[in-house]
Structures are given as C-alpha cells and as structure tokens.
XYZ file of C-alpha atoms in Angstrom:
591
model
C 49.669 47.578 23.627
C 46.976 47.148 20.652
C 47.469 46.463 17.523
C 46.583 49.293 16.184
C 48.716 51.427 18.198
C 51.489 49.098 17.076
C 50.484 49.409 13.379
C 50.204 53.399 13.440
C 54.433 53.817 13.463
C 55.031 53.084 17.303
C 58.464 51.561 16.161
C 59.646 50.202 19.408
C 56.736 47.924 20.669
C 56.991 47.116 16.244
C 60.487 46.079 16.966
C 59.807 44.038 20.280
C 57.353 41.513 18.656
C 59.796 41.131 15.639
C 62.358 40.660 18.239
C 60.544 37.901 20.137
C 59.434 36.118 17.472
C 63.674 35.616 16.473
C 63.867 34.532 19.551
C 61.715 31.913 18.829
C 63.460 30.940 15.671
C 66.935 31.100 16.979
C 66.052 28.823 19.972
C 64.178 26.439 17.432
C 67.286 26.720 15.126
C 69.541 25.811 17.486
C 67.940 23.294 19.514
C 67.282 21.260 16.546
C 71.220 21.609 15.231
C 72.115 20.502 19.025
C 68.961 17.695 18.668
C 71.238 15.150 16.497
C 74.110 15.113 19.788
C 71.258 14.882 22.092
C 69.828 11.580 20.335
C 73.419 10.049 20.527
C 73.580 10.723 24.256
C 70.116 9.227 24.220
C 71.253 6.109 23.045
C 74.036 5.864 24.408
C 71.924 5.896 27.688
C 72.413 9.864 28.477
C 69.307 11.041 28.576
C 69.861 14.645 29.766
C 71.324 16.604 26.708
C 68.049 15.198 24.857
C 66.021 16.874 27.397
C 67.662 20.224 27.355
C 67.552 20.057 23.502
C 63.982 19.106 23.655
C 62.967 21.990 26.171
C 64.470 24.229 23.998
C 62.967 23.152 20.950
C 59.473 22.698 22.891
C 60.074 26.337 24.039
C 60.901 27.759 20.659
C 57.302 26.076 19.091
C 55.384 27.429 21.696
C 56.518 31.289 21.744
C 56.329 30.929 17.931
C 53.048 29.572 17.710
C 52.080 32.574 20.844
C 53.345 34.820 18.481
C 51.660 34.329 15.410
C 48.262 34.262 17.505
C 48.986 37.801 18.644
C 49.645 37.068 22.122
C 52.434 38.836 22.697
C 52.979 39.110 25.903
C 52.488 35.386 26.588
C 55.489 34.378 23.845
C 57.388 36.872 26.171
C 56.461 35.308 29.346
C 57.391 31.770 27.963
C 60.868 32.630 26.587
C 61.692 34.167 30.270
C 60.277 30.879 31.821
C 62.386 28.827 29.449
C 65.074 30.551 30.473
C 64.224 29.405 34.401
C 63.654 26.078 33.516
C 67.197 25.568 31.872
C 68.759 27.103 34.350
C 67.104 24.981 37.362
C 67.674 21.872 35.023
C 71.303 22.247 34.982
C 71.118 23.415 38.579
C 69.551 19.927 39.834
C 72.236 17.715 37.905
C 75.631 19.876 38.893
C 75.936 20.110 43.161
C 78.463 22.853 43.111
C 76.330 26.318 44.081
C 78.157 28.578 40.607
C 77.001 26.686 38.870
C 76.238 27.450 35.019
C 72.657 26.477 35.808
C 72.397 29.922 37.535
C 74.220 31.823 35.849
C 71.444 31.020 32.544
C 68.826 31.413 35.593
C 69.945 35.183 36.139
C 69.492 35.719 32.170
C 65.439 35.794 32.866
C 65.347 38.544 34.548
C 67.493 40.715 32.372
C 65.764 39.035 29.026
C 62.355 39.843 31.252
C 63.449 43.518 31.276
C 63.888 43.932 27.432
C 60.606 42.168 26.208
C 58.562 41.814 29.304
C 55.891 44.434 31.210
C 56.367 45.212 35.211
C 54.610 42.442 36.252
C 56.849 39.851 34.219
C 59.899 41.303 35.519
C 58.555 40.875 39.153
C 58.064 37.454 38.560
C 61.476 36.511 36.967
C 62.960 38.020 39.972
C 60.948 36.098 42.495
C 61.515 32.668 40.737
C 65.685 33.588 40.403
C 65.442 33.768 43.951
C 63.807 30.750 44.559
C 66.081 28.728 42.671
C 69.083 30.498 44.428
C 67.416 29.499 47.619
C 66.982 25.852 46.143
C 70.720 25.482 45.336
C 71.630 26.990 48.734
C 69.402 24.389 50.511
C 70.991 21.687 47.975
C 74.379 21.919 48.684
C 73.991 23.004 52.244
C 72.188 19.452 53.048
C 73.862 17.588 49.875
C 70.960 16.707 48.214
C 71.821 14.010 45.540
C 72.084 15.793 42.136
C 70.288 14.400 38.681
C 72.744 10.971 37.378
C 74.672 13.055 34.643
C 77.967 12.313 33.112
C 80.718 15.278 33.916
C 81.613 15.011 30.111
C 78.272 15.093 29.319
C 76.838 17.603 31.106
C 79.792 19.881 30.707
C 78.993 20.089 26.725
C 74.992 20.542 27.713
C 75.789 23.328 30.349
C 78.268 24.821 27.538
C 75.458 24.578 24.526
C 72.632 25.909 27.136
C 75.079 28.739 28.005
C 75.567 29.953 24.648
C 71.856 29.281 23.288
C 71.312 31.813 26.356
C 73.665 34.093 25.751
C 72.810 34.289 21.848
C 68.760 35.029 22.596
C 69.675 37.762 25.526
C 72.538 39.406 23.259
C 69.864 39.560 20.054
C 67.183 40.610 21.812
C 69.115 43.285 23.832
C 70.820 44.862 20.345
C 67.318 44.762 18.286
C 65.942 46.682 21.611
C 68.356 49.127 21.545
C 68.214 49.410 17.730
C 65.012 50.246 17.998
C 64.919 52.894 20.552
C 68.048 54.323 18.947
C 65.624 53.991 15.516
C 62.633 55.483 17.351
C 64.682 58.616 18.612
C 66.697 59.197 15.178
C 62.931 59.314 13.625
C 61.637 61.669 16.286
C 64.965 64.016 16.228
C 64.123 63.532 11.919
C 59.845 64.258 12.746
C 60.809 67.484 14.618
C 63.721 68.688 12.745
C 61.265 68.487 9.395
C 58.547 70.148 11.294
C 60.641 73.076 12.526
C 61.953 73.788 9.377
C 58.875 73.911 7.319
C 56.042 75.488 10.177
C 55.078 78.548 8.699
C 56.335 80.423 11.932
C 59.672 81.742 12.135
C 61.607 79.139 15.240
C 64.653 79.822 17.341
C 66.241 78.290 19.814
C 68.727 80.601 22.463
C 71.362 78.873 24.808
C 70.834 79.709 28.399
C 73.383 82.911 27.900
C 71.555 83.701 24.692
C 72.857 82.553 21.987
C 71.035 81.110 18.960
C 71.562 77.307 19.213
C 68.942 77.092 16.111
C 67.344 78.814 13.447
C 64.656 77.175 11.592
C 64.520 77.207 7.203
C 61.269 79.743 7.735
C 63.204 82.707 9.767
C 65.306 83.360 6.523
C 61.409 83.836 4.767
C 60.217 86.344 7.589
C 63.701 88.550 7.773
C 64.809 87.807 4.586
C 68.362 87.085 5.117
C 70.580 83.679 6.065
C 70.260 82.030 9.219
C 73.567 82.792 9.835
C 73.312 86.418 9.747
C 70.672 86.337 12.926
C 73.574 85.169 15.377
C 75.532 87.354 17.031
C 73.244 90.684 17.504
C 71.985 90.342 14.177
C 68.341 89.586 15.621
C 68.653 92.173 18.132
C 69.379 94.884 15.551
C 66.419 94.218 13.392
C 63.741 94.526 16.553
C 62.754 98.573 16.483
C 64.457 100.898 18.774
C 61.500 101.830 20.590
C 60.467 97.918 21.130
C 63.824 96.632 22.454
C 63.153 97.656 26.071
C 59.634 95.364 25.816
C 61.527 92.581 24.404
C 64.199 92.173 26.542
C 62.066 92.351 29.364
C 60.425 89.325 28.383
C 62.956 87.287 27.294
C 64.965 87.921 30.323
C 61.151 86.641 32.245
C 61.610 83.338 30.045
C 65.272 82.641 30.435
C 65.973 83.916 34.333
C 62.324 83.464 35.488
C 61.189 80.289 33.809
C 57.901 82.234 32.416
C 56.399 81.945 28.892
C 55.728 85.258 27.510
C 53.874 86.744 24.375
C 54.642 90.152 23.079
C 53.832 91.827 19.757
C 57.163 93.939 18.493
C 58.393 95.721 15.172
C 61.301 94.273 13.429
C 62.911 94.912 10.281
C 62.760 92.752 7.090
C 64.931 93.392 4.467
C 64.287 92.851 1.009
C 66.814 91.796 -1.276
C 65.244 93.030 -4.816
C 64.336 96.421 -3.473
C 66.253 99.138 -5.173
C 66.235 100.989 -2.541
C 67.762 100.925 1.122
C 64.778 102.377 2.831
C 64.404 99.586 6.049
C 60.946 98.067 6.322
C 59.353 97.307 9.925
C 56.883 93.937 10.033
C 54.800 93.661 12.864
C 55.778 90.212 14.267
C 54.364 88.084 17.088
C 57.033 86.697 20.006
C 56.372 83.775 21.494
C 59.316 83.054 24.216
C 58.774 79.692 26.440
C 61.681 78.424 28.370
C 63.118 74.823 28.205
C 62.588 73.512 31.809
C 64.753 71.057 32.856
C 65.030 69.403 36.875
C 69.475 70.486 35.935
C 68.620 73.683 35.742
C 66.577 74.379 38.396
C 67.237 77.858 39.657
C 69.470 78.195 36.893
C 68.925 80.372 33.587
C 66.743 78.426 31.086
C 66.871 77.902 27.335
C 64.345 79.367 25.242
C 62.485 78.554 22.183
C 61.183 81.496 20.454
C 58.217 81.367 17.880
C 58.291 84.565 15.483
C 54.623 85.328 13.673
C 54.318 88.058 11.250
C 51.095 89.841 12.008
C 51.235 92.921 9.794
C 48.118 92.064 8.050
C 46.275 91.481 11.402
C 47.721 95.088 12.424
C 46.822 96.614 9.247
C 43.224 95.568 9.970
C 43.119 96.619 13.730
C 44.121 99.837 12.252
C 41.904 100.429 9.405
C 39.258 99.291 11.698
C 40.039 102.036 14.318
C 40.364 104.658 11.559
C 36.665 102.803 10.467
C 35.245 103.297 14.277
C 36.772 107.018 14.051
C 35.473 108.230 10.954
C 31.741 106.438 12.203
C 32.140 108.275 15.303
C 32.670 111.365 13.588
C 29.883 110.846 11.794
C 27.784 109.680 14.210
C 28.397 113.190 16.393
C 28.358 115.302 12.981
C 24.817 113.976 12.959
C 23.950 114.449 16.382
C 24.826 117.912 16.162
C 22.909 118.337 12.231
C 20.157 117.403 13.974
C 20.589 119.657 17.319
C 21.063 122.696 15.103
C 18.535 121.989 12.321
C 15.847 121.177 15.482
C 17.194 124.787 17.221
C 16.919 126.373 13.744
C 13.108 125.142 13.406
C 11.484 125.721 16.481
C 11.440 129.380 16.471
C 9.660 129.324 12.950
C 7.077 126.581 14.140
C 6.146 128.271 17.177
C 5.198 131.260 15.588
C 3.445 128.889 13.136
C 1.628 127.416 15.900
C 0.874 130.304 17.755
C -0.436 132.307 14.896
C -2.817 129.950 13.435
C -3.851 129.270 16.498
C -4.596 132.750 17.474
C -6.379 132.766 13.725
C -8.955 129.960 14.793
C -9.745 131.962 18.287
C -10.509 134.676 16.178
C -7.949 137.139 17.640
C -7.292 138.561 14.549
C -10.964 138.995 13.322
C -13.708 136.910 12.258
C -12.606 134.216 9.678
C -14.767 132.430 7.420
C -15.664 128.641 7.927
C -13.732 127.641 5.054
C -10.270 130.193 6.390
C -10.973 128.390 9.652
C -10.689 125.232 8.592
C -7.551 125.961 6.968
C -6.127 127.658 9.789
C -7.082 124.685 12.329
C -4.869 122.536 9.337
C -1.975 124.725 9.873
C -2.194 124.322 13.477
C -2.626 120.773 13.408
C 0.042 120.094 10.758
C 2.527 122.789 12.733
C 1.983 120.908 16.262
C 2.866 117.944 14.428
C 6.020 119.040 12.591
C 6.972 120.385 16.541
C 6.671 117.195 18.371
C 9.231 115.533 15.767
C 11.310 118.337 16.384
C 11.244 117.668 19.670
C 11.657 113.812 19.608
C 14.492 114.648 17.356
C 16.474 117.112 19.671
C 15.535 114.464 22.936
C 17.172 111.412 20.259
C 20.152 113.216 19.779
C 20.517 114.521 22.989
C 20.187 110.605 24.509
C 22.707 109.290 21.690
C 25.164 112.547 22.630
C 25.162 111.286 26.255
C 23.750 115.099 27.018
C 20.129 113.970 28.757
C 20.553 114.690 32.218
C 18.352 113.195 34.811
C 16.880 115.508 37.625
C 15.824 112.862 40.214
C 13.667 113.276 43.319
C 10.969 111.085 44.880
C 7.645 111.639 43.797
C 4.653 109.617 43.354
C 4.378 107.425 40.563
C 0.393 106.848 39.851
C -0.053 110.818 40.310
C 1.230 111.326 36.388
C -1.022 108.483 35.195
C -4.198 111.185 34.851
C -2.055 113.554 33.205
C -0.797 111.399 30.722
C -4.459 110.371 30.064
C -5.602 113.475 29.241
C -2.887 114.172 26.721
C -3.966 111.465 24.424
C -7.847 111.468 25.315
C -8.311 113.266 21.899
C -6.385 110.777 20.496
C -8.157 107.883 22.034
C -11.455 109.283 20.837
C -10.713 110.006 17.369
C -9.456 106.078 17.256
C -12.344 104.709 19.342
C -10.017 103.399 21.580
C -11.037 102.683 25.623
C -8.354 103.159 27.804
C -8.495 101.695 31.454
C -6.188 101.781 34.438
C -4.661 98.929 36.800
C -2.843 100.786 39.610
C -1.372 98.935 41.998
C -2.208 100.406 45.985
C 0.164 101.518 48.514
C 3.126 102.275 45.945
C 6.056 103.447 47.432
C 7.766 106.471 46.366
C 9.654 106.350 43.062
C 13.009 108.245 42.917
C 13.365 108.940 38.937
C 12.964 111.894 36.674
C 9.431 113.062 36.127
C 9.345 114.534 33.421
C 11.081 111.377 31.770
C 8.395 108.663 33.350
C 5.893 110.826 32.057
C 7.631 110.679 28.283
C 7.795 107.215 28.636
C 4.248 107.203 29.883
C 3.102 109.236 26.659
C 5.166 107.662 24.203
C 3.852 103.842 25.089
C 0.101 105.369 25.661
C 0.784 107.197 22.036
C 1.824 103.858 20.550
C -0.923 101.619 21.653
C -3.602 104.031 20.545
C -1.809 104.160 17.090
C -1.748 101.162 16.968
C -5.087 99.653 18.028
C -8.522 98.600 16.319
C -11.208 100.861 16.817
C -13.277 100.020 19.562
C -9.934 98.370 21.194
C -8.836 98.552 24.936
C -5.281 99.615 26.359
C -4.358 98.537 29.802
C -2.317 100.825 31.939
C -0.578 98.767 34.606
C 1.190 100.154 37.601
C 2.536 97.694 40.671
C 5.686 97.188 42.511
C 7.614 94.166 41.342
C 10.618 93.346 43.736
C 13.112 96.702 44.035
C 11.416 97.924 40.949
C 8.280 99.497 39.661
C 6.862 97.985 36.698
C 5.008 100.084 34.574
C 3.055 98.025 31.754
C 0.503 99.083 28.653
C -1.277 96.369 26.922
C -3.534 97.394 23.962
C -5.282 94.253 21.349
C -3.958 95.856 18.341
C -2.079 94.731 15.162
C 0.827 93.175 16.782
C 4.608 92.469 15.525
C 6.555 89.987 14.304
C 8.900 87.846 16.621
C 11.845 89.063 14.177
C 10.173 92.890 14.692
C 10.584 92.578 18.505
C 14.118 92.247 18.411
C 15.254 95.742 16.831
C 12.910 97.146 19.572
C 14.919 100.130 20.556
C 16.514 101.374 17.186
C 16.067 104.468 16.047
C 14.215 105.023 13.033
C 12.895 101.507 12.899
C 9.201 101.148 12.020
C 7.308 97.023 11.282
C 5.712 99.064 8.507
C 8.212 101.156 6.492
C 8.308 102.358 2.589
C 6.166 105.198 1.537
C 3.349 103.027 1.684
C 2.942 102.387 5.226
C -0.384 102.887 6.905
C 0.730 104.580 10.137
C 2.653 107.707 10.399
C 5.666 108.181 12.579
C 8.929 109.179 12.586
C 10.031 105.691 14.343
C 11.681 107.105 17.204
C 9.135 106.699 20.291
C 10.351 103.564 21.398
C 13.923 104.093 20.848
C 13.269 107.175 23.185
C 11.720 105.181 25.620
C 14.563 102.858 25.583
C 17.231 105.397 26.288
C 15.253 106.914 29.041
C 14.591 103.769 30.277
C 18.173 102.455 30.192
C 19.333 105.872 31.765
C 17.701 105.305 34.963
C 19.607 101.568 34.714
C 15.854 99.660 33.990
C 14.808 97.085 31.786
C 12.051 97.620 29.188
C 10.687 94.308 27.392
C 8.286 93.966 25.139
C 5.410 90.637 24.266
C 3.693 90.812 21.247
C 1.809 88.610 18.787
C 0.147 89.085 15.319
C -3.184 90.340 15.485
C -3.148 89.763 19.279
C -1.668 92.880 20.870
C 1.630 94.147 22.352
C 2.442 94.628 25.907
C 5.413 96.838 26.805
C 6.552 96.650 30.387
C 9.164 99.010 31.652
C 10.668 98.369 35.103
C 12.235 101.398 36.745
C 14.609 100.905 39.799
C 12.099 102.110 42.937
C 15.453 103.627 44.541
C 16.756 105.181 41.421
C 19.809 104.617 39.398
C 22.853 103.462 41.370
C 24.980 106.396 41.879
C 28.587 105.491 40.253
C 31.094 105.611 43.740
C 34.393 105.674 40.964
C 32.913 109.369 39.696
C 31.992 110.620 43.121
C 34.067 111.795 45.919
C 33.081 109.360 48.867
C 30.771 112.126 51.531
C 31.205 111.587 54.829
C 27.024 112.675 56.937
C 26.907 115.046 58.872
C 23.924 114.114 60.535
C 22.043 111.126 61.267
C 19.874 110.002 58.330
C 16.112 108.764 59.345
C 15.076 105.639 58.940
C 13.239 104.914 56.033
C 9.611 104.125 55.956
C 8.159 100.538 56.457
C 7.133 98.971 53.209
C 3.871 97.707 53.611
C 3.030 94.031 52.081
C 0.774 93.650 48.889
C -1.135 90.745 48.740
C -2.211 90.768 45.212
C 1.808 90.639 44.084
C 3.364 88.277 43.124
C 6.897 89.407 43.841
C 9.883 88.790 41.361
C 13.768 88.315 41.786
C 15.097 90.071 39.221
C-alpha cells in the first residue's frame, strides 16, 4: 500500500507499520538485556545462547533499519524469517521432535498472517513444513544434534520462547486494536453523516419496525424521533398515498427491490396557532439491506425521505404557465380566424369594385380616377393575400390544415406558378429559369399545398433579389423523395438568421424601417406545409451571395399513422407498381 494511501486516515495499514517497527524494538530490547548471559556462556565456552541473542539482536537492526527506509513489507518478511531461523536453531541442538524449536517455528506463520501479504504467508507455511520435515528426518535417522549444554540450552529455548511469544502477542493486540479502531471510526463516520445529511434517514427491521431515525427526520416532520415508531410514520403519509407506499415498501422488504416514489405526508408545526394539518410533498427512497442470511427472507430497509414541495410547487406553476400559454395561444388562433372571416367579405367587394372601376364597367373614368382606382385594387389584393396567409397560419398552428392527397405530376405546377409571379419578376428585373429533372415519378402530396410552397419560395427570391438577378427552379428525385430547390443571387442572411427559419412573424430586416415589405409569415407557411407531409425543408444562404431553399417532399406521401387507423384487410389484388426508371444525371442520397 502507498504512502499516501497510508497517510490519508487508512488506520489499519497506519497501525501495522507502527506495529512492526515495535517489533523491532522489543526484539532489540530484549536481545540486548539477554546479550550480557549470552557473553558469560560465551566465555565460559557456550557459544549458543550468544548466537540466539545475537540473531535476535541482528534481526531487530535490520527490520528497524527496513522500516525507517519505507520498506515495509521487507521489515515484515524479516521478522517472520527470524522467527524460522530461531526456531530451526533450537531445532538442530535439541533431538527430541516437540521440541520448543518448533513450537517458535509455528509462530511465523501466524505472525506472517498479522503483518504479512498472501504471498508471505505462503512462504512461512512452506518453510514450517520444511523444518517439520527436517526434524522428522533428524530423529528418524538420529542425526547428531548441535554440542549444547541441557542447562544451557533449556534457559536459551525458555528466553527464545518468550521473546516469541511477546512479539506475536503485541503484534496480534495492536492488529486487533486497530481494526477494532478502524470500525469504531467508521460506525462514528456514518453515524455523523446520517445524522446531519440534509435528507430525512430511517432504518426498518425486517418486520418493520424503525431500528433508526436520523437527527434530520425530526426537521422534515417536525416532531421527536420517538414519536415516528410505532404507526406514527404511517399516520402522517396521506390517505390517498398509503396504498402507493406500501406497495413499495413491501417490493423493498419481501422482494429485495429499491424503489422511488413521491408521496404526501404531514408536517406538523409546533408554533402554529392553529391545528389545521399541513401535507409536504416528500421523496421515498426505499433500498433493502441485502444480506447472503437472508436470502429468500424479508430484508431490512433504509429509507431516504426528501422534501420536494418546492420542486412540486414549480411543476405546478409551470403547468398552470403551459395552460394559460395554451389558452392564449388558441385565443389567438381563433382572433385571427374570426378577424380574417370578418375581413374578407369587405375586401372582396373592395377588390371587385375597383376593379370593375378600372374596366370601365361603371363608366368612363378619368386618367387621374383610374389611377386611383388601379391603387385601390392593388392595395386591396394586397391586404387579401395577408388575410389569407393569416387564416392558412392559424389554421397550420390549430392543427386544422387538412391534406387532400392524390398522385399527380409534380413539374406540371411549375408553369403555373411562373406565371403568378411573372409580373412580379418583371417589375424587379429578375430572370427566372427552370432545372427539371426528366422522368419524375408521380408525387402523392397535396396540390394545392406544393403549389403554395412553390409560390411562397418563388415570391421570396424575387423579393429578395438584385435587379437583373437570376432564380433557379430545381426539380429532381433525390432517393424516396422529391427535392424541390429555388436558388436566387440576392441579399442573403445571416448564419444566426437561418436558424429561426420557420417562425412566424420573423423577418432579417424588422423595425419600421425595413426595406422589404412582408408580413413574415411565407416561410413559416412553407414550413408547416412542408412538415405536414413529414419532409424536410433546409435552407443555404450567405451575405450578398444568395439563398437556396430546398424542400424535400416524401415521393410516396406522408406515412399513414397504423395506431389511428383501423388495420383494412384488400379486397382485391393491388397492381404492381410501375418500374422506376434510372437517372443518370442523379446523384442519389440516403436520407
């Protein structure tokens, strides 16, 4: 483990390197107080108490030293192999097999299991059994032991023995201190953070009873934990929500399922003068406590309670917001239905009458009555067509424009459309030329919309061209679809322009100063038609380059909706539909 894992509060592997490094100074400690016996033995020609005493003291220096160079794991390796060592010392110079030689031996592996990783424990194992094996082979074929006095090696085996005993029993208590410290500071870590998280936190028994109540429940139901047990919590949740709630609870403690539910409970309020109950919209979070004991078995569950009566209070005034804009929306819709209704009848007559003025139905006029009469006209045909753009918006926003579909060719309302706006295109020197495609196939739409669509793009690009300018009418098959496209080299937009293509109203130029007129509502028009028969229109444009609108229409139609239609079973065998010939001046897309 790194340092700095070790230095961030991981109290255990903390505790293990402190541990190992008192090792250390309890075998130095008492090796050297056993050192001053040893040199007596020495000189009294006994030479293996001073060699015990020195491996132990040799042993103790080295883990220490390990230690303070931050190699753990080898200080842990060498105290298990001093361990070994002793033990296969005292083994060698006493014959008899149970012996205390082994008995120090069989320490490593248990002092190899407190400080050591998995593959230090495998290898204390391994080496205990080779020395058993040794001292089986030794006394089974009496190998001469090491020259040792019985006296003498007696008081070594006994000192070995308890140095042994004192490094195993310290390191096994500061082990368990520690994990004992580690899980009193986690029980203290999540007992703090229970009782000061913001959410409300309680704990059922597996026959549901609260076990727990956290500090912040008394905040969100204002009243003592102890007045939730029992059916206290059940009698605040709302009549009407109990069902909901014990449904899910009962999926998180019989089923084993975490489940989320938003119910009404009631909060009381202890400075209210009055006894009036009031209902909080609160958030349940119920997860069960899975355990391998309880498997099959009700669970416990920990429940997490959220007050979200602001976030309901929002979702609500934001309905009542979508409501009242909806109402407004189709109060508008209709203003404009009725106040279009209302002004056609007076415009026609307009219309008609100063028309029949400039014929001369009504007697000869004079040049200058003539000209004012063509004004009227002209002014009252213009006044009608945003009428009518107005009644086709609101009919398209009202969801009232019904398409008539039926196959009919596409390129025969091009030359129509043409001569609509040829006085147009003359009076803004503007050439218009056709691209048509040949061998179009049939194209199953509305008519009478394509050829709005038509008029309102050719309308635009005249508008909105230089005199002497071109626009480009484009027709071709492109994949399932029929692309219709109308290019002219006029002013242009703006990138940020092309983006509120489509909304109604919206003109580049706007203010009372603008130079073209318009009511803003062709291409929003388009768009709904478009959209209607399930196309795409786009749009390319550059400043004081041109725009090019291209509307795809579905060659088959719009997809009829099979979940509003009653499935039809034929009657009769439908033919097969014509062969598509191939165009070799497509390029066909996958759209």
């Amino acid at each position: 483990m790194s340092l700095a894992v070790a230095g961030t509060g991981h109290r255990p592997e903390m505790l293990r390197r402190k541990t190992l490094a008192n090792n250390a100074r309890i075998l130095i400690l008492l090796s050297a107080l056993a050192m001053p016996f040893a040199v007596y033995g020495l000189v009294t020609g006994t030479a293996f108490p001073f060699a015990v005493a020195a491996l132990g003291l040799a042993g103790g220096m080295t883990t220490l030293s390990l230690h303070q160079r931050k190699l753990f794991e080898a200080a842990a390796a060498g105290q298990v192999y001093v361990l070994l060592i002793l033990g296969c010392l005292l083994t060698l110079a006493d014959s008899r097999l149970g012996d205390t030689g082994l008995a120090i031996a069989a320490m490593a592996p248990i002092m190899a299991s407190l400080v050591g990783r998995r593959e230090l424990r495998r290898q204390s194992w391994l080496l205990l059994a080779g020395l058993l094996a040794i001292a089986g082979l030794a006394t089974a074929v009496s190998i001469p032991a090491i020259p040792v006095g019985a006296a003498a090696l007696m008081a070594t085996a006994f000192a070995a023995f308890v140095v042994s005993v004192c490094v195993v029993a310290h390191t096994a208590n500061r082990i368990n201190t520690a994990y004992e410290v580690h899980d009193k500071a986690q029980v203290t870590a999540y007992r703090h953070l229970i009782e000061h998280v913001q959410d409300g936190v309680i704990r059922f028994s597996s026959d549901g009873e609260i076990l727990l109540a956290s500090y912040s429940s008394e905040q969100l139901f204002g009243c003592r934990r102890y007045e939730l047990s029992g059916g206290g919590l059940g009698e605040r949740l709302h009549v009407l929500d109990r069902p909901a709630y014990l449904t899910a609870f009962a999926d998180a403690n019989q089923g084993g399922k975490s489940r989320t539910i938003e119910v009404r409970m009631r909060q009381d309020d202890p400075h209210s003068a009055t006894s009036v109950p009031r209902f909080i919209w609160v958030e349940v979070s119920l997860s069960p406590v899975l355990d391998a004991e309880t498997a099959g078995l009700r669970h416990e569950v920990v429940a997490l309670f959220r007050d979200i009566t602001s976030r309901k209070d929002n979702e609500i005034a934001m309905a009542e917001a979508r409501r009242a804009a909806e109402e407004a929306s189709a109060a508008k819709s209709r203003f404009l239905a009725t106040i279009g209704h209302e002004l056609r009848t007076p415009l026609n007559a307009v219309v008609g009458f100063s028309e029949m003025m400039t014929s001369g139905i009504g007697g000869e006029l004079s040049t200058t009555h003539r000209e004012y009469a063509g004004l009227i006209h002209q002014s009252g045909k213009h006044l009608l067509e945003v009428v009518r753009m107005l009644l086709d918006m609101s009919r398209l926003e009202a969801g009232k424009f019904e398409l008539q579909t039926e196959p009919f060719v596409a390129e025969d309302m091009i030359e129509p459309c043409l001569g609509m706006v040829e006085a147009m295109a003359s009076k803004q020197q503007v050439t218009v030329v056709t691209e048509i495609a040949p061998h179009l196939p049939l194209l199953v739409a509305d008519e009478r919309a394509c050829r709005q669509i038509l008029l309102n793009l050719l309308s635009n690009a005249i508008k909105f061209s230089h005199p002497g300018g071109r626009v480009t009418v484009s027709l071709k098959r492109q994949g399932q679809s029929l692309n219709l496209s109308i290019s002219d080299q006029g002013v242009g937009m703006a990138p940020e322009a092309l983006t509120r293509i489509g909304e109604p109203f919206f003109q580049v130029q706007d203010g009372l100063s603008r130079r073209y007129e318009g009511t803003g509502l062709g291409l929003s028009i388009v768009k709904g038609l478009v959209d209607l028969h399930q196309g795409t229109l786009r749009a390319m444009s550059e400043i004081g380059a041109g725009t090019t609108v291209t509307v795809l229409l579905p060659i088959n139609g719009p997809a009829t909706k099979t979940e509003e239609t009653a499935s039809v079973t034929p009657l009769r065998k439908e033919p097969a539909a014509a062969q598509i010939h191939s165009w070799q001046d497509e390029k066909r897309k996958a759209l």
